[in-house]
Short mmCIF file of C-alpha atoms and ligand atoms in Angstrom, two decimals:
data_model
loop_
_atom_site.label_atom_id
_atom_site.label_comp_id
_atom_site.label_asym_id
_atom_site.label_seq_id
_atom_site.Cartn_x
_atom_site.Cartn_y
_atom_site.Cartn_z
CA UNK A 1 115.51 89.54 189.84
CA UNK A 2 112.77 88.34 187.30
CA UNK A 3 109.34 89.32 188.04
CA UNK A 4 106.51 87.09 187.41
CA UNK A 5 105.98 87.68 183.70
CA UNK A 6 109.63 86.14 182.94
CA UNK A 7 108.59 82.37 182.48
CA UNK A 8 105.97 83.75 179.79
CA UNK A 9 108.14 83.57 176.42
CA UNK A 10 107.31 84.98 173.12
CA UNK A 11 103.83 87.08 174.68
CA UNK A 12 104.92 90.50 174.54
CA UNK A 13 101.46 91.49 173.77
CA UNK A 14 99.83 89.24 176.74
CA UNK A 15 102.35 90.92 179.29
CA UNK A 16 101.65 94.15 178.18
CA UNK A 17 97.91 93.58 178.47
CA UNK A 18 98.51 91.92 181.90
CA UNK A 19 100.55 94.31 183.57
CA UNK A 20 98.03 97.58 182.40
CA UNK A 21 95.06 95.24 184.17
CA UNK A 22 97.69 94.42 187.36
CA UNK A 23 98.30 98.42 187.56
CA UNK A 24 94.52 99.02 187.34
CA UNK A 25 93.35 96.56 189.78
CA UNK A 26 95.69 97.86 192.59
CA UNK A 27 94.01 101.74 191.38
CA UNK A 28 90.89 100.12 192.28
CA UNK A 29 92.05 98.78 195.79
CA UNK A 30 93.74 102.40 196.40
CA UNK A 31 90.35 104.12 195.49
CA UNK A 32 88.70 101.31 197.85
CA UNK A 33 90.75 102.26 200.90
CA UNK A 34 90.85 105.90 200.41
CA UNK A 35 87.35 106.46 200.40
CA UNK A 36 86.84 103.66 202.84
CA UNK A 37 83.64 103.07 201.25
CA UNK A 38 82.31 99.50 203.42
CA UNK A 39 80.40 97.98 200.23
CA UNK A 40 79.44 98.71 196.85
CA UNK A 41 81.38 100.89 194.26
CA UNK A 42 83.99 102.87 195.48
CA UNK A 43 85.41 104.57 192.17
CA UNK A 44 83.77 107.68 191.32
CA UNK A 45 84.50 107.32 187.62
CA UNK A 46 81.02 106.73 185.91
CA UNK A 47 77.87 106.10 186.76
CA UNK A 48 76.51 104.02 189.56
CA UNK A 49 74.97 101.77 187.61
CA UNK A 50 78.07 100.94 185.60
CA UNK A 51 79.75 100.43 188.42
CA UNK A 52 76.97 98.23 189.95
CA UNK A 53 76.88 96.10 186.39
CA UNK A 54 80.40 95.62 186.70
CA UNK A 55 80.74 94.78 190.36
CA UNK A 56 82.97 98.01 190.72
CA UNK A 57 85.40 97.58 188.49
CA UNK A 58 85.36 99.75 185.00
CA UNK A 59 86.64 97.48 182.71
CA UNK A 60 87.60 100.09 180.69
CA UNK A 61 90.73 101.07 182.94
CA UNK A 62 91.83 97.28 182.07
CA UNK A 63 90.53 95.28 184.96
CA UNK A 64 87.70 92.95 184.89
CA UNK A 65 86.33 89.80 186.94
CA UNK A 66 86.76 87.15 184.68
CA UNK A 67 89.11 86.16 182.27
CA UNK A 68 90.15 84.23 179.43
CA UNK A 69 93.62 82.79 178.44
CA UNK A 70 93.83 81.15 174.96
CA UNK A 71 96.60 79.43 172.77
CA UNK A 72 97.70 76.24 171.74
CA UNK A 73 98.70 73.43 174.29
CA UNK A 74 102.06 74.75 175.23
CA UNK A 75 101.60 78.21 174.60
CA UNK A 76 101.90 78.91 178.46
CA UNK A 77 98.03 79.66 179.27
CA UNK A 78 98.57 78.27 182.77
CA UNK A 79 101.97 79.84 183.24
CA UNK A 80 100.15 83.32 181.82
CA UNK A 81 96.75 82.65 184.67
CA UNK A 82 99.64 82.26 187.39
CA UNK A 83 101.44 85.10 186.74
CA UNK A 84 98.30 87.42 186.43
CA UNK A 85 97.00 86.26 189.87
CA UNK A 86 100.47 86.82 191.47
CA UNK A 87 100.48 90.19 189.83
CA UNK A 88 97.35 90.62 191.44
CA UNK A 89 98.00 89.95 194.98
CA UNK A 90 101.63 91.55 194.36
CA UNK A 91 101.71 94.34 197.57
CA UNK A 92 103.38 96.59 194.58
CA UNK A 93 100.54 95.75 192.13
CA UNK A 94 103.23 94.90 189.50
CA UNK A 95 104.42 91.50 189.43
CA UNK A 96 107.46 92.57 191.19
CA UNK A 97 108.45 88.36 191.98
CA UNK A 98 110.17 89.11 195.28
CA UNK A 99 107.06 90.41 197.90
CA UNK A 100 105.46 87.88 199.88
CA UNK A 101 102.47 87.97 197.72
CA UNK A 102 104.00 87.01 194.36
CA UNK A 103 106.12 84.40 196.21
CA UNK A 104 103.60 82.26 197.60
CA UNK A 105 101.19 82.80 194.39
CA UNK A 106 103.77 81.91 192.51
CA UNK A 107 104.82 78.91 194.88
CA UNK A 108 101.17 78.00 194.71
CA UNK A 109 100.49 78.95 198.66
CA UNK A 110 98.79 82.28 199.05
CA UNK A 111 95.58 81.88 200.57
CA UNK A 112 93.71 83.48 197.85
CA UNK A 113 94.54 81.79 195.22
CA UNK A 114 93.13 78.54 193.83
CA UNK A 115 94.72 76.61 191.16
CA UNK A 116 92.02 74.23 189.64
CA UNK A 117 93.74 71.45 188.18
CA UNK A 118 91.48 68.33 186.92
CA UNK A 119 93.99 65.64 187.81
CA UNK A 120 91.65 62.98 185.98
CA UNK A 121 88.39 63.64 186.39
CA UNK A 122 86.76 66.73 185.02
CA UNK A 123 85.39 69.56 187.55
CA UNK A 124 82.15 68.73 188.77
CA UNK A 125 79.16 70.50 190.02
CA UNK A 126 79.65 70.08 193.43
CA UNK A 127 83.45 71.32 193.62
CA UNK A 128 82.82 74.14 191.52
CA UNK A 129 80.13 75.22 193.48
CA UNK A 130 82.09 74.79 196.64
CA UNK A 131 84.97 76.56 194.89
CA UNK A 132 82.34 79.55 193.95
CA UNK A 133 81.00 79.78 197.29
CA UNK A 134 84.91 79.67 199.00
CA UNK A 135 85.56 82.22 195.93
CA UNK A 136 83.25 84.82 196.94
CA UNK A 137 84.66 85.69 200.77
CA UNK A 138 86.53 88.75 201.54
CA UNK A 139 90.29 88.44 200.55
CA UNK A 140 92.19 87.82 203.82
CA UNK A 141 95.54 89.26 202.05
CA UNK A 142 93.39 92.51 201.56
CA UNK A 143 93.80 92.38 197.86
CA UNK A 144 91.65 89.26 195.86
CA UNK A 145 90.45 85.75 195.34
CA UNK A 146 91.69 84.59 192.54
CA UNK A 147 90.31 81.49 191.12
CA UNK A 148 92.68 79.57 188.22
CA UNK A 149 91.11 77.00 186.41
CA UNK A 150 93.31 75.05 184.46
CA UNK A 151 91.57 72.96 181.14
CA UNK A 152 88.27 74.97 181.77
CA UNK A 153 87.65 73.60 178.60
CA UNK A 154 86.76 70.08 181.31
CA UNK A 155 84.09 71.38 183.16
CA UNK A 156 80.83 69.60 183.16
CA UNK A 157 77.81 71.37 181.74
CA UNK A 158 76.29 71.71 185.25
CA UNK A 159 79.63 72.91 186.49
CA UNK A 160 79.77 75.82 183.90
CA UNK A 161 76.61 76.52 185.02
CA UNK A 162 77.80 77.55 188.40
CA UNK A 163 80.66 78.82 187.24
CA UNK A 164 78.50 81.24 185.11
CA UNK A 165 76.06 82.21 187.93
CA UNK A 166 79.91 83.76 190.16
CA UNK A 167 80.82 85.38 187.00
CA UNK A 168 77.11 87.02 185.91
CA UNK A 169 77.41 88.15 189.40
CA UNK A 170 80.80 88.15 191.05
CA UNK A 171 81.88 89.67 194.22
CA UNK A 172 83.47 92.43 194.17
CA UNK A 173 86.68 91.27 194.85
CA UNK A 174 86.83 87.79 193.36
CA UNK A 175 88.61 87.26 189.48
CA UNK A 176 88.36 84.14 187.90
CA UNK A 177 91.05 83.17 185.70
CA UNK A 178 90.03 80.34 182.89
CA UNK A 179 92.41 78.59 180.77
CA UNK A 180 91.28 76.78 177.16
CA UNK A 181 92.46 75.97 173.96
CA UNK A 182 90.19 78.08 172.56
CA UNK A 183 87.20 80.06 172.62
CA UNK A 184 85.66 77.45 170.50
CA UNK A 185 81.95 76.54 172.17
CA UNK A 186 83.53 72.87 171.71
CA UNK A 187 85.97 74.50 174.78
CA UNK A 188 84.14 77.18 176.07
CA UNK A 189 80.39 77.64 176.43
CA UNK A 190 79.56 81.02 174.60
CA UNK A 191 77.62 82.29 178.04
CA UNK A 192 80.84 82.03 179.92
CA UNK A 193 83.07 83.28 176.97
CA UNK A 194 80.89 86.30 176.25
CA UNK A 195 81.30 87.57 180.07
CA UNK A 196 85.23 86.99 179.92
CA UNK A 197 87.99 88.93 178.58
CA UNK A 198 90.19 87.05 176.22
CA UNK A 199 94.06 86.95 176.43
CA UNK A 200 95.04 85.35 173.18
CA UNK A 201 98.45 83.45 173.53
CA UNK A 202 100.74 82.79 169.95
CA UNK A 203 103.14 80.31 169.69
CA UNK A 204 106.75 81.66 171.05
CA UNK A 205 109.64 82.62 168.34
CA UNK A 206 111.78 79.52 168.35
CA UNK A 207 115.02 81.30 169.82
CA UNK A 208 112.50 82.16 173.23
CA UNK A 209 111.92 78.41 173.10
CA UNK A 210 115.01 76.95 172.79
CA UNK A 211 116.26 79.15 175.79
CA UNK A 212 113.84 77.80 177.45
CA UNK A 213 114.56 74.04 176.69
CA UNK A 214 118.24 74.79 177.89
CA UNK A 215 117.28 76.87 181.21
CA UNK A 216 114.31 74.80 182.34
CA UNK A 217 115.08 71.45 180.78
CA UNK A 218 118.57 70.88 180.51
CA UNK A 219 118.72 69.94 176.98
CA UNK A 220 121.60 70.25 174.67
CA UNK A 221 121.70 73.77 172.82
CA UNK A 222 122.42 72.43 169.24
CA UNK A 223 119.19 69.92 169.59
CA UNK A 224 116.92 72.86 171.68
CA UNK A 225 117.90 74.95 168.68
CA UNK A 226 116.70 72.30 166.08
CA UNK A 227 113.92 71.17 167.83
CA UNK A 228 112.50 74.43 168.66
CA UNK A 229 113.16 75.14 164.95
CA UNK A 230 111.34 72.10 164.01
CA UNK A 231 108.58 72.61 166.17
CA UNK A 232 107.69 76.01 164.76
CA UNK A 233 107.86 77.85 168.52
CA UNK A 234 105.75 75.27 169.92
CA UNK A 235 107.16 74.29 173.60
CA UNK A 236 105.63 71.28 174.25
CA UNK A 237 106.06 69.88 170.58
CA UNK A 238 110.03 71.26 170.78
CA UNK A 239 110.20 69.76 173.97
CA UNK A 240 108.48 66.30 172.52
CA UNK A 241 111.09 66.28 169.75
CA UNK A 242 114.29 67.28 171.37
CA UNK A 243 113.35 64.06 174.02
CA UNK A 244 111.02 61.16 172.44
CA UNK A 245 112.58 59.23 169.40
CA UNK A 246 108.51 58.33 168.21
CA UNK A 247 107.43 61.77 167.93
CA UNK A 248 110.79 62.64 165.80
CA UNK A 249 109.82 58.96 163.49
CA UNK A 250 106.44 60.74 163.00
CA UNK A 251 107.81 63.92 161.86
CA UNK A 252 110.00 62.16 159.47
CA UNK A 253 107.12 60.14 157.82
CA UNK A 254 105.48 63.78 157.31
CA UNK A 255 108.08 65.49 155.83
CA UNK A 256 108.77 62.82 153.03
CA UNK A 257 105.29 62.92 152.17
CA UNK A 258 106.70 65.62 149.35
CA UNK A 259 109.23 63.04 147.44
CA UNK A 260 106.41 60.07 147.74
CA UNK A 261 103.81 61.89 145.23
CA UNK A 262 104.39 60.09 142.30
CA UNK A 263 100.35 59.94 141.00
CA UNK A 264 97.15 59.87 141.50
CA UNK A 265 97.38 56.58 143.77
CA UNK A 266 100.45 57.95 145.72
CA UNK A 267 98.50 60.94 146.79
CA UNK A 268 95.45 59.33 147.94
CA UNK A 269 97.86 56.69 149.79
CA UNK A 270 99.44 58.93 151.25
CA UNK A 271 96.32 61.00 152.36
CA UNK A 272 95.50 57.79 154.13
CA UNK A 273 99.09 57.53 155.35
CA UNK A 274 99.00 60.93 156.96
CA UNK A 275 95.26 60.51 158.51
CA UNK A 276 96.14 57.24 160.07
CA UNK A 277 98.86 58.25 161.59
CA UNK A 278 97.39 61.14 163.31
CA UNK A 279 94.77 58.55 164.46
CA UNK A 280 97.42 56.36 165.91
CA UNK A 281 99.18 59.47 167.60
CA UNK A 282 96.19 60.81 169.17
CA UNK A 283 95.26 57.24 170.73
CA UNK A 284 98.73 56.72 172.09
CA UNK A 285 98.46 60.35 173.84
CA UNK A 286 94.74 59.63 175.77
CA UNK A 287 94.84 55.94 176.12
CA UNK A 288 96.18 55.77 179.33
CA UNK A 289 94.55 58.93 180.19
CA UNK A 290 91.17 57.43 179.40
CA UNK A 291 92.09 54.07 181.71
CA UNK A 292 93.27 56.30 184.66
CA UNK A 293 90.33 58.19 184.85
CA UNK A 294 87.93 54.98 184.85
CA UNK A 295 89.55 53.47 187.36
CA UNK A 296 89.44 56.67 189.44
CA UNK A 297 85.87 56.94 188.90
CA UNK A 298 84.71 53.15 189.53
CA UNK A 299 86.93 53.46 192.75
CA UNK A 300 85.32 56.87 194.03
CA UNK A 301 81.62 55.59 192.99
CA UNK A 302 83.16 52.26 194.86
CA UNK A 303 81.67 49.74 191.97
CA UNK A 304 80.53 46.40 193.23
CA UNK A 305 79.37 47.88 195.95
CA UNK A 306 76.26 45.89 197.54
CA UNK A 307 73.62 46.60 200.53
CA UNK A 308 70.92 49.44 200.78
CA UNK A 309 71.44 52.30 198.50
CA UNK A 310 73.62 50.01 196.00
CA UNK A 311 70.99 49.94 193.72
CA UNK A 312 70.40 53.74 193.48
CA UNK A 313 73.93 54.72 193.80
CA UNK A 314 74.45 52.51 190.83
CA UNK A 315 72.48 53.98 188.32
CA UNK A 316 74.25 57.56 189.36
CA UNK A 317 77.23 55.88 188.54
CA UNK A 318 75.75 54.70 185.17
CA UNK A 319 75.47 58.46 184.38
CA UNK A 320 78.29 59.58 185.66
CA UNK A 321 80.26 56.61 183.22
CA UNK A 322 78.06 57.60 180.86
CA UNK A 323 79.29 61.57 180.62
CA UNK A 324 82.91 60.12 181.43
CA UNK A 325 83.05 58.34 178.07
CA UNK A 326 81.39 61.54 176.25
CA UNK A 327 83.84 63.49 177.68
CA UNK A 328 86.87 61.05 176.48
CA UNK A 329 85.20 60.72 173.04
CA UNK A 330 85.54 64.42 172.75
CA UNK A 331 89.12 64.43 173.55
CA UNK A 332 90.22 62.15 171.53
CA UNK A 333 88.86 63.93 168.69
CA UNK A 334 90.48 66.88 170.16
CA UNK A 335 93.61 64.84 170.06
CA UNK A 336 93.27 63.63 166.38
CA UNK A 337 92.03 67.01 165.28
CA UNK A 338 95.39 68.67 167.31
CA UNK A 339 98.09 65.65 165.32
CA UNK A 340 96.74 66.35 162.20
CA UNK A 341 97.33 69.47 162.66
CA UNK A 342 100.86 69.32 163.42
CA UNK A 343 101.44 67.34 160.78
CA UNK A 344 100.27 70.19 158.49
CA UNK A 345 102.11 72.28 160.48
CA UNK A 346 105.66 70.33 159.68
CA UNK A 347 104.32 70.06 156.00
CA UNK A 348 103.62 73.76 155.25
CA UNK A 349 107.00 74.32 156.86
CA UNK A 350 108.72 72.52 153.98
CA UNK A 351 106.89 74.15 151.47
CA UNK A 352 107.49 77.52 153.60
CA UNK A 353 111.44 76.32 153.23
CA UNK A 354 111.42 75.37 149.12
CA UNK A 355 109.29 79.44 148.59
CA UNK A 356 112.24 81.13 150.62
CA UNK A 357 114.91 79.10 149.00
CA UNK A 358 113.41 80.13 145.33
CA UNK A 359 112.88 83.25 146.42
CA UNK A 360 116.75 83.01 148.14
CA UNK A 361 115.02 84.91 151.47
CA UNK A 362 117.26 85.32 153.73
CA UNK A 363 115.70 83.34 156.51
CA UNK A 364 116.42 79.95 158.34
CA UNK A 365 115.05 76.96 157.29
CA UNK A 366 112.10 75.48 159.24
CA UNK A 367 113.26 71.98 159.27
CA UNK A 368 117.27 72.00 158.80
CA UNK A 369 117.12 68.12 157.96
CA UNK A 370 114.90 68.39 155.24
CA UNK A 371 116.50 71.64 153.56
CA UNK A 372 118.85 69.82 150.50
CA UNK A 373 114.88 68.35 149.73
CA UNK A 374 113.04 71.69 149.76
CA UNK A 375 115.86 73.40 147.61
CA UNK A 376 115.68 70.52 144.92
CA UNK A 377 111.83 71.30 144.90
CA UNK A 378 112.80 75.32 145.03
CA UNK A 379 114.33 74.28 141.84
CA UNK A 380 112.15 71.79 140.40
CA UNK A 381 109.09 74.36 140.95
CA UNK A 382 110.30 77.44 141.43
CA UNK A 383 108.36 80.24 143.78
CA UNK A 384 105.19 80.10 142.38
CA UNK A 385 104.83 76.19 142.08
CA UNK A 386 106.54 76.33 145.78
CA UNK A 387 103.54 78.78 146.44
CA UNK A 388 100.74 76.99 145.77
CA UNK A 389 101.84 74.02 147.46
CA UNK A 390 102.39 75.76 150.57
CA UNK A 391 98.47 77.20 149.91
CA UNK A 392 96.74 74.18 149.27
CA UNK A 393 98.06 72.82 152.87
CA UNK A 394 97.24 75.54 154.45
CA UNK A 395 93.53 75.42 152.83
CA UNK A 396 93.46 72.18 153.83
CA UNK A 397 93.76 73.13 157.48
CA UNK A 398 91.38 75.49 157.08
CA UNK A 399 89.14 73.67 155.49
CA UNK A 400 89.62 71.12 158.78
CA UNK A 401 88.59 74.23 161.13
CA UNK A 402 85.65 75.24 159.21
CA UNK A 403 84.57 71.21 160.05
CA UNK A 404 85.29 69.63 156.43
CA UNK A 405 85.88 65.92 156.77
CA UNK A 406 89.66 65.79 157.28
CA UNK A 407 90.22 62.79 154.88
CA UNK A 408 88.22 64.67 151.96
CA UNK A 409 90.62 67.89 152.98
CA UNK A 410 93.58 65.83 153.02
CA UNK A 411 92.86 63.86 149.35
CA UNK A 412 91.74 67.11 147.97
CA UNK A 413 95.63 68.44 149.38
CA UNK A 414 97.71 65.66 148.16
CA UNK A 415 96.25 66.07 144.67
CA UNK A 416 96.98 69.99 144.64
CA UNK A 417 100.20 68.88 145.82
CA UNK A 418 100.78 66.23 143.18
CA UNK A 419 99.61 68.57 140.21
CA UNK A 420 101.06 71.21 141.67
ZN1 LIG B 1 105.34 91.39 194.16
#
């Protein structure tokens, strides 16, 4: 029988980290009911006011209130928080997947768990607050309340700040488990992050992922094998490819980007080619997204409403429009900022593909479609010209993270990549 960690693919380290916390937690609740201490610290390991700062738990035996999980979309961040809190209320302390307590976390049932999951709108002040309040009875299973928020990264401002009030002081028995793209203060709000321990999730080898496109999704092997190839380990992306003929066009228009270089004009067209594009991607994916949530919130704030109180209610709803759109705006430069990325992604995997060919590594190539290409450049450049091309994309993505323009990062590329 698979215990709760089996869904997570490719996080060896994650698991390892989760299962020591898991192990140390259900110490703590042992030390709890063997000194049958009502309140207040019951470990005798350091000092009182350690334990007082830290609600009881030492975080140094691998357990603390409030965590964390990071990775790209896909990685399995929510799949990781799930696993953890059914861990946690696991009557063996392990993750064993067959006790009552991993079942119904896992089956999203147990009565100490709460999955947070902004369908639409983002978490508001007055939910979270609720949720903190709910969050900080005693356990009825005996072990914890475990609170999951899924896309922390879409709280409000005012919601973080209740969320950060539970987690400065949290009950002694309550772990909140937060789940972001990053700890980027774009995601995160330092406050929170800097009172959280952070799981860092990688992108999954590409064998874990196409055994996962085959079990879960019932895809094909050969394509789960090319697609999770393609995708560079990414699940949602491999998943994406293996099923939706646009995203597979827009990986093709990347990876001929390389034979389209012919000069200076090429390069800058192209620069504009490959910016555009991400543009258009990124609107396609929060479009409807953005027109859901509207409608949700004009139909909640009930718009058009008239009689006493209309007035007043409406200019809440002005500002609660108002932080809707911000909110949006964000995301969608989330979104173009994430489908530029990929397409530097699929790009430095066909430089990645011409280096090992000139170097004749014995590795697969990253995109099997595009491999007679990379070997003519293997041979047209050899390593070192192979090299630097694969450098100056992957400057150019850094260059994008450290906030340079993207279309100065990408011109500045396509030239490197022209000259070589
Ligand atoms: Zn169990």
């Amino acid at each position: 029988m698979p215990d709760v960690f089996a869904d997570l693919v490719g996080q060896d380290e994650a698991v390892v980290e989760l299962r020591r916390a898991a192990a140390a937690a259900a110490a703590v609740l042992r030390a709890g009911a063997a000194a049958l201490v009502p309140a207040g610290p019951a470990s005798g390991n350091g000092s009182a006011a350690d334990d007082a700062a830290t609600g009881g738990l030492d975080p140094a035996a691998g357990m603390t209130h409030a965590w964390i999980f990071t990775g790209p979309p896909g990685s399995g961040r929510s799949v990781a928080a799930r696993a953890f809190a059914a861990a946690l209320q696991c009557v063996h302390g392990t993750g064993c997947g067959e006790c009552p307590g991993c079942h119904t976390t896992m089956g999203g049932s147990h009565a100490d768990v709460r999955m947070v999951v902004p369908e639409g709108l983002s978490i508001g002040v007055g939910e979270m607050r609720a949720l903190v309040l709910r969050a900080a009875s005693t356990p009825s299973g005996g072990r914890w309340q475990v609170v999951v928020i899924e896309d922390a990264d879409r709280l409000t401002e005012a919601a973080g700040n209740a969320l950060l009030k539970a987690i400065e002081e949290p009950p002694p028995r309550t772990v909140f488990l937060l789940c972001a793209p990053s700890t980027h203060p774009d995601d995160i709000s330092v406050t929170i992050r800097s009172r959280c321990r952070v799981v860092p999730l990688r992108q999954p080898p590409a064998a874990a992922v196409a055994e996962v496109l085959v079990r879960r999704d019932g895809i094909a092997p050969d394509v789960a094998q090319w697609a999770a190839a393609a995708a560079q380990g990414h699940v949602g992306r491999a998943r994406r490819l293996a099923r939706d003929p646009e995203a597979r066009k827009r990986r093709e228009a990347v990876l001929a980007v390389p034979r389209r270089l012919t000069g200076v004009g090429a390069a800058f067209d192209a620069a504009s080619a490959l910016i555009e594009a991400a543009e258009a991607e990124a609107d396609a994916s929060v479009t409807e997204a953005d027109t859901t949530e509207r409608a949700a919130l004009e139909t909640a704030l009930g718009a058009g409403g008239t009689g006493r109180g209309a007035a007043g209610a409406m200019r809440g709803a002005a500002g609660q429009l108002k932080e809707l759109e911000k909110r949006q705006k964000s995301r969608a430069t989330r979104a173009q900022r994430d489908a530029l990325d990929r397409a530097l992604v699929d790009l430095a995997g066909f430089y990645r593909d011409s280096l090992t060919m000139a170097l004749r590594a014995p590795v697969a190539p990253v995109h099997t479609d595009t491999a007679a290409l990379a070997g003519a450049g293997a041979q047209k450049w050899d390593a070192e010209g192979a090299l630097r091309r694969l450098e100056a994309v992957l400057a150019c993505r850094a260059a994008i993270e450290a906030n340079v323009k993207p279309r100065i990062a990408v011109e500045a590329m396509m030239l490197a990549l022209w000259k070589g």
